[in-house]
Amino acid sequence: MKMEFEGRRQKYDCLLFDLDDTLYPVSAGLAAGVLNNIKDYMVEKLGIDKEKIPELCNLLYKNYGTTMAGIRAIGYDFDYDEYHSFVHGRLPYDNLKPDPVLRTLLLSLPIRKVIFTNADKIHAAKALSKLGLEDCFEGIICFETLNPVHKSTFSDDEDDIEFVGGVSSCTSGRDTNTSSKEIFDIIGHFSKTNSTAAELPKTPIVCKPSQDAIEKALKIANINPQSTLFFEDSVRNIQSGKRVGLDTVLVGTSHRCKGADYALESIHNMKEAIPELWELVDMVSDAVYNPAKVVVETSVTA
């Protein structure tokens, strides 16, 4: 007896999730805390004029994807671990509560699930633990995964990079290959007529929304973009993901932006908005519990 779903294939074999403001709402307040801590770091550790911080942060975020990547690009040298400790160490993690609803949704899908965040591994592990989701994912692609430092030298060899169930075991620190240099005046640059982003110094930090960062992450985790669904709260990251071939889900709004295949007001709306993720799962479950049917192997990856 042939099963009605025999020969059908699950469209997606991997779900790639951003972490912050995607797996929990922005109302948790961590994003606001990160921004305030970044500003404090720039003043206290880098000696930047407090009056320049708002405009500087805006320009760095707009042109480099993250403020951290931007301040590194314009010439500030700092220890990456110290930066992350300062920025994330004082966050209101107690605002994150266990999320049994999301946990049940994730565990009900026998598909690869991977975290992809610009944050460091300590923050990612702590946030997932607070949410009660630490065992719901195969692994985490984080700052250290994309920016490894081995024996004080940078390596582009993926063989040197570990992607494991949990967090990357790579360590990060000061990029000693970049010598001290004069600080690039990005505010002054854009105050000039006809100034363009193409003239800006490059950053050594690899992070979203760079397409190179997304492609590198997919390669490290052996993820096929053509069969992967990418969940993000950032429109820029969504659009970069779409350009590298990912199907995309914008989280945090019900209005789809350009480049988004789906839009969710909340990550809890996954099943209602993307029911096809559960179609084969439900069919297999029906076969298992209905003695009149015969269970056959499906293409869903356990």
Tab-separated table of C-alpha atoms in Angstrom:
chain	number	residue	atom	x	y	z
A	1	MET	CA	0.000	0.000	0.000
A	2	LYS	CA	1.535	3.252	-1.067
A	3	MET	CA	1.410	6.202	1.271
A	4	GLU	CA	-0.224	9.391	-0.022
A	5	PHE	CA	2.937	11.307	0.935
A	6	GLU	CA	5.396	8.818	-0.513
A	7	GLY	CA	7.744	10.611	-2.885
A	8	ARG	CA	6.967	14.053	-1.472
A	9	ARG	CA	9.885	16.020	-0.132
A	10	GLN	CA	10.121	18.581	2.603
A	11	LYS	CA	10.868	21.923	0.919
A	12	TYR	CA	13.289	22.955	3.660
A	13	ASP	CA	15.952	20.833	5.320
A	14	CYS	CA	17.330	23.633	7.534
A	15	LEU	CA	15.892	26.535	9.527
A	16	LEU	CA	18.393	29.337	10.163
A	17	PHE	CA	17.457	31.662	13.027
A	18	ASP	CA	18.757	35.030	14.093
A	19	LEU	CA	18.694	35.303	17.897
A	20	ASP	CA	18.180	38.790	19.315
A	21	ASP	CA	14.763	40.374	18.692
A	22	THR	CA	13.844	37.306	16.628
A	23	LEU	CA	13.495	34.482	19.155
A	24	TYR	CA	12.270	36.984	21.744
A	25	PRO	CA	10.506	40.355	21.269
A	26	VAL	CA	12.246	43.716	21.184
A	27	SER	CA	10.088	44.652	24.178
A	28	ALA	CA	12.443	42.552	26.342
A	29	GLY	CA	14.714	45.591	26.332
A	30	LEU	CA	18.021	43.940	25.491
A	31	ALA	CA	18.466	45.858	22.226
A	32	ALA	CA	18.107	49.183	24.026
A	33	GLY	CA	20.588	47.989	26.632
A	34	VAL	CA	23.102	46.988	23.965
A	35	LEU	CA	22.884	50.408	22.309
A	36	ASN	CA	23.402	52.256	25.595
A	37	ASN	CA	26.346	50.036	26.517
A	38	ILE	CA	27.970	50.531	23.114
A	39	LYS	CA	27.757	54.285	23.557
A	40	ASP	CA	29.269	54.021	27.042
A	41	TYR	CA	32.094	51.842	25.684
A	42	MET	CA	32.889	54.358	22.971
A	43	VAL	CA	33.152	57.143	25.526
A	44	GLU	CA	34.823	55.297	28.425
A	45	LYS	CA	37.141	52.918	26.547
A	46	LEU	CA	37.818	54.638	23.234
A	47	GLY	CA	37.737	58.252	24.403
A	48	ILE	CA	35.239	59.414	21.792
A	49	ASP	CA	33.523	62.753	22.397
A	50	LYS	CA	30.097	62.053	23.886
A	51	GLU	CA	28.522	64.773	21.747
A	52	LYS	CA	29.549	62.949	18.569
A	53	ILE	CA	28.239	59.544	19.630
A	54	PRO	CA	24.648	59.698	18.234
A	55	GLU	CA	25.704	60.804	14.735
A	56	LEU	CA	28.735	58.532	14.753
A	57	CYS	CA	26.724	55.464	15.783
A	58	ASN	CA	24.158	56.182	13.096
A	59	LEU	CA	26.787	56.428	10.359
A	60	LEU	CA	28.705	53.362	11.525
A	61	TYR	CA	25.593	51.191	11.776
A	62	LYS	CA	24.283	52.402	8.418
A	63	ASN	CA	27.538	51.806	6.556
A	64	TYR	CA	29.036	48.777	8.314
A	65	GLY	CA	26.108	46.720	9.562
A	66	THR	CA	27.155	46.908	13.216
A	67	THR	CA	28.665	49.707	15.264
A	68	MET	CA	31.457	47.351	16.318
A	69	ALA	CA	32.445	46.675	12.710
A	70	GLY	CA	32.343	50.406	12.041
A	71	ILE	CA	34.530	51.596	14.908
A	72	ARG	CA	37.051	48.911	13.980
A	73	ALA	CA	36.987	50.073	10.345
A	74	ILE	CA	37.679	53.720	11.092
A	75	GLY	CA	40.790	52.845	13.053
A	76	TYR	CA	39.990	52.010	16.674
A	77	ASP	CA	41.804	48.919	17.949
A	78	PHE	CA	40.299	47.073	20.886
A	79	ASP	CA	39.964	43.635	22.383
A	80	TYR	CA	36.899	41.910	20.980
A	81	ASP	CA	36.250	39.867	24.118
A	82	GLU	CA	36.495	42.966	26.292
A	83	TYR	CA	34.072	44.778	24.006
A	84	HIS	CA	31.510	41.990	24.143
A	85	SER	CA	31.894	41.647	27.902
A	86	PHE	CA	31.254	45.375	28.348
A	87	VAL	CA	28.342	45.557	25.913
A	88	HIS	CA	26.543	42.373	27.008
A	89	GLY	CA	27.687	42.029	30.608
A	90	ARG	CA	25.162	44.496	31.998
A	91	LEU	CA	22.112	43.485	29.978
A	92	PRO	CA	18.759	42.757	31.698
A	93	TYR	CA	18.850	39.012	30.953
A	94	ASP	CA	16.253	38.420	33.660
A	95	ASN	CA	13.750	39.999	31.258
A	96	LEU	CA	14.057	36.835	29.170
A	97	LYS	CA	11.743	34.103	30.441
A	98	PRO	CA	11.433	30.438	29.464
A	99	ASP	CA	9.310	30.123	26.333
A	100	PRO	CA	7.613	26.698	26.368
A	101	VAL	CA	5.410	27.610	23.391
A	102	LEU	CA	8.389	28.308	21.131
A	103	ARG	CA	10.243	25.329	22.533
A	104	THR	CA	7.357	23.027	21.597
A	105	LEU	CA	7.174	24.512	18.094
A	106	LEU	CA	10.898	24.038	17.498
A	107	LEU	CA	11.038	20.512	18.856
A	108	SER	CA	8.019	19.498	16.774
A	109	LEU	CA	10.014	20.064	13.588
A	110	PRO	CA	12.467	17.249	12.730
A	111	ILE	CA	14.541	19.634	10.587
A	112	ARG	CA	18.025	21.062	11.180
A	113	LYS	CA	17.829	24.245	13.233
A	114	VAL	CA	20.826	26.577	13.526
A	115	ILE	CA	21.374	29.952	15.226
A	116	PHE	CA	23.130	32.675	13.203
A	117	THR	CA	23.927	35.779	15.257
A	118	ASN	CA	26.393	38.667	15.124
A	119	ALA	CA	26.681	38.427	18.918
A	120	ASP	CA	29.420	36.574	20.778
A	121	LYS	CA	29.082	32.996	21.995
A	122	ILE	CA	28.695	33.876	25.696
A	123	HIS	CA	25.735	36.154	25.002
A	124	ALA	CA	24.124	33.647	22.640
A	125	ALA	CA	24.423	30.802	25.148
A	126	LYS	CA	23.072	32.922	28.004
A	127	ALA	CA	20.087	34.221	26.027
A	128	LEU	CA	19.151	30.740	24.797
A	129	SER	CA	19.467	29.363	28.329
A	130	LYS	CA	17.163	32.058	29.717
A	131	LEU	CA	14.620	31.225	27.014
A	132	GLY	CA	14.903	27.511	27.757
A	133	LEU	CA	15.887	26.816	24.143
A	134	GLU	CA	19.534	25.815	24.510
A	135	ASP	CA	18.947	22.239	23.343
A	136	CYS	CA	16.648	23.114	20.431
A	137	PHE	CA	19.435	23.892	17.961
A	138	GLU	CA	22.160	21.892	16.287
A	139	GLY	CA	24.662	24.679	16.762
A	140	ILE	CA	25.419	28.394	16.833
A	141	ILE	CA	27.166	30.508	14.212
A	142	CYS	CA	28.316	33.554	16.163
A	143	PHE	CA	30.898	36.334	16.150
A	144	GLU	CA	33.740	33.955	16.979
A	145	THR	CA	32.721	31.572	14.214
A	146	LEU	CA	33.112	34.229	11.531
A	147	ASN	CA	35.997	36.111	13.181
A	148	PRO	CA	38.361	33.429	14.497
A	149	VAL	CA	41.743	34.324	15.928
A	150	HIS	CA	44.279	31.522	16.129
A	151	LYS	CA	47.573	32.199	17.877
A	152	SER	CA	47.085	35.933	17.303
A	153	THR	CA	46.706	35.522	13.549
A	154	PHE	CA	43.611	35.501	11.405
A	155	SER	CA	42.829	32.431	9.332
A	156	ASP	CA	40.607	32.183	6.268
A	157	ASP	CA	40.880	28.400	6.309
A	158	GLU	CA	37.502	26.909	7.169
A	159	ASP	CA	39.340	23.798	8.381
A	160	ASP	CA	40.489	25.906	11.341
A	161	ILE	CA	36.899	26.807	12.245
A	162	GLU	CA	34.719	24.600	14.392
A	163	PHE	CA	30.951	24.537	14.127
A	164	VAL	CA	29.604	22.372	16.901
A	165	GLY	CA	26.370	21.599	18.689
A	166	GLY	CA	26.387	24.524	21.069
A	167	VAL	CA	28.812	27.355	20.422
A	168	SER	CA	31.905	27.728	18.325
A	169	SER	CA	35.007	26.814	20.304
A	170	CYS	CA	37.081	29.449	18.535
A	171	THR	CA	38.483	32.285	20.591
A	172	SER	CA	38.613	35.928	19.664
A	173	GLY	CA	40.630	38.875	20.794
A	174	ARG	CA	42.650	41.781	19.537
A	175	ASP	CA	43.373	41.695	15.831
A	176	THR	CA	47.132	42.082	16.082
A	177	ASN	CA	47.556	42.173	12.299
A	178	THR	CA	46.157	45.693	12.199
A	179	SER	CA	48.608	48.263	13.467
A	180	SER	CA	47.627	51.481	15.157
A	181	LYS	CA	46.549	54.078	12.627
A	182	GLU	CA	44.962	57.476	12.397
A	183	ILE	CA	41.233	57.554	13.043
A	184	PHE	CA	39.149	58.111	9.916
A	185	ASP	CA	36.715	61.021	10.341
A	186	ILE	CA	33.535	59.463	8.972
A	187	ILE	CA	31.391	62.380	10.160
A	188	GLY	CA	33.625	64.840	8.332
A	189	HIS	CA	33.660	62.566	5.299
A	190	PHE	CA	29.903	62.638	4.866
A	191	SER	CA	29.743	66.374	5.547
A	192	LYS	CA	31.535	66.933	2.239
A	193	THR	CA	29.672	67.297	-1.025
A	194	ASN	CA	29.565	64.180	-3.215
A	195	SER	CA	31.081	61.911	-0.538
A	196	THR	CA	30.200	58.232	-0.996
A	197	ALA	CA	30.287	55.035	1.041
A	198	ALA	CA	32.618	53.520	-1.565
A	199	GLU	CA	35.408	55.734	-0.241
A	200	LEU	CA	35.131	54.412	3.320
A	201	PRO	CA	37.829	52.192	4.870
A	202	LYS	CA	37.003	48.480	5.001
A	203	THR	CA	36.324	46.660	8.245
A	204	PRO	CA	38.206	43.489	9.227
A	205	ILE	CA	35.099	42.240	11.055
A	206	VAL	CA	32.856	39.761	9.250
A	207	CYS	CA	29.177	40.152	10.159
A	208	LYS	CA	25.640	40.398	8.830
A	209	PRO	CA	24.324	42.030	6.670
A	210	SER	CA	27.393	41.359	4.530
A	211	GLN	CA	26.637	38.776	1.860
A	212	ASP	CA	30.165	37.439	2.361
A	213	ALA	CA	29.336	36.823	6.035
A	214	ILE	CA	26.166	34.941	5.191
A	215	GLU	CA	27.889	32.852	2.522
A	216	LYS	CA	30.726	32.050	4.918
A	217	ALA	CA	28.268	31.003	7.622
A	218	LEU	CA	26.440	28.702	5.211
A	219	LYS	CA	29.718	27.118	4.131
A	220	ILE	CA	30.905	26.558	7.699
A	221	ALA	CA	27.667	24.864	8.736
A	222	ASN	CA	27.273	22.996	5.435
A	223	ILE	CA	23.912	24.614	4.739
A	224	ASN	CA	22.319	24.682	1.293
A	225	PRO	CA	20.684	28.110	0.810
A	226	GLN	CA	18.230	26.695	-1.716
A	227	SER	CA	16.590	24.498	0.928
A	228	THR	CA	16.921	26.799	3.947
A	229	LEU	CA	14.464	29.192	5.593
A	230	PHE	CA	16.089	32.232	7.237
A	231	PHE	CA	14.338	33.964	10.176
A	232	GLU	CA	15.412	37.578	10.905
A	233	ASP	CA	14.122	40.793	12.439
A	234	SER	CA	16.451	42.976	10.323
A	235	VAL	CA	15.236	44.092	6.894
A	236	ARG	CA	18.822	44.525	5.698
A	237	ASN	CA	19.749	41.012	6.789
A	238	ILE	CA	16.616	39.639	5.139
A	239	GLN	CA	17.520	41.287	1.845
A	240	SER	CA	21.126	40.069	1.986
A	241	GLY	CA	19.894	36.570	2.762
A	242	LYS	CA	17.568	36.692	-0.219
A	243	ARG	CA	20.449	37.709	-2.486
A	244	VAL	CA	22.426	34.610	-1.523
A	245	GLY	CA	19.467	32.345	-2.290
A	246	LEU	CA	17.746	31.879	1.083
A	247	ASP	CA	13.994	31.910	1.538
A	248	THR	CA	13.310	34.478	4.228
A	249	VAL	CA	11.002	35.245	7.143
A	250	LEU	CA	10.813	38.759	8.581
A	251	VAL	CA	9.994	38.528	12.298
A	252	GLY	CA	8.418	41.325	14.327
A	253	THR	CA	5.884	42.632	11.814
A	254	SER	CA	3.060	41.242	9.723
A	255	HIS	CA	4.067	43.442	6.774
A	256	ARG	CA	6.444	41.843	4.293
A	257	CYS	CA	9.356	43.944	3.100
A	258	LYS	CA	11.142	43.543	-0.212
A	259	GLY	CA	13.073	40.281	-0.045
A	260	ALA	CA	10.864	38.643	2.586
A	261	ASP	CA	8.896	35.561	1.618
A	262	TYR	CA	6.979	35.561	4.897
A	263	ALA	CA	6.338	38.031	7.717
A	264	LEU	CA	5.503	37.123	11.321
A	265	GLU	CA	4.276	39.480	14.011
A	266	SER	CA	5.853	37.030	16.467
A	267	ILE	CA	7.996	33.929	16.157
A	268	HIS	CA	5.081	32.157	17.875
A	269	ASN	CA	3.094	32.568	14.638
A	270	MET	CA	5.325	30.141	12.730
A	271	LYS	CA	2.796	27.355	12.363
A	272	GLU	CA	-0.064	29.606	11.244
A	273	ALA	CA	2.078	31.566	8.767
A	274	ILE	CA	4.203	28.701	7.411
A	275	PRO	CA	2.009	25.586	7.745
A	276	GLU	CA	3.960	23.762	5.044
A	277	LEU	CA	6.772	23.226	7.542
A	278	TRP	CA	4.475	20.868	9.428
A	279	GLU	CA	2.724	19.180	6.495
A	280	LEU	CA	4.977	16.150	6.188
A	281	VAL	CA	5.397	15.978	9.958
A	282	ASP	CA	1.631	15.713	10.390
A	283	MET	CA	1.373	13.120	7.645
A	284	VAL	CA	4.082	10.984	9.203
A	285	SER	CA	2.467	11.311	12.647
A	286	ASP	CA	-0.871	10.228	11.197
A	287	ALA	CA	0.764	7.179	9.658
A	288	VAL	CA	2.466	6.279	12.928
A	289	TYR	CA	-0.705	6.417	15.010
A	290	ASN	CA	-3.164	5.063	12.441
A	291	PRO	CA	-2.853	1.263	12.282
A	292	ALA	CA	-4.633	1.236	8.927
A	293	LYS	CA	-1.631	2.896	7.354
A	294	VAL	CA	1.906	1.743	6.837
A	295	VAL	CA	4.788	3.899	7.990
A	296	VAL	CA	7.398	4.641	5.343
A	297	GLU	CA	10.614	6.592	5.488
A	298	THR	CA	10.312	10.228	4.464
A	299	SER	CA	12.817	12.826	3.394
A	300	VAL	CA	12.518	14.784	6.646
A	301	THR	CA	15.888	14.929	8.364
A	302	ALA	CA	15.707	13.878	11.993
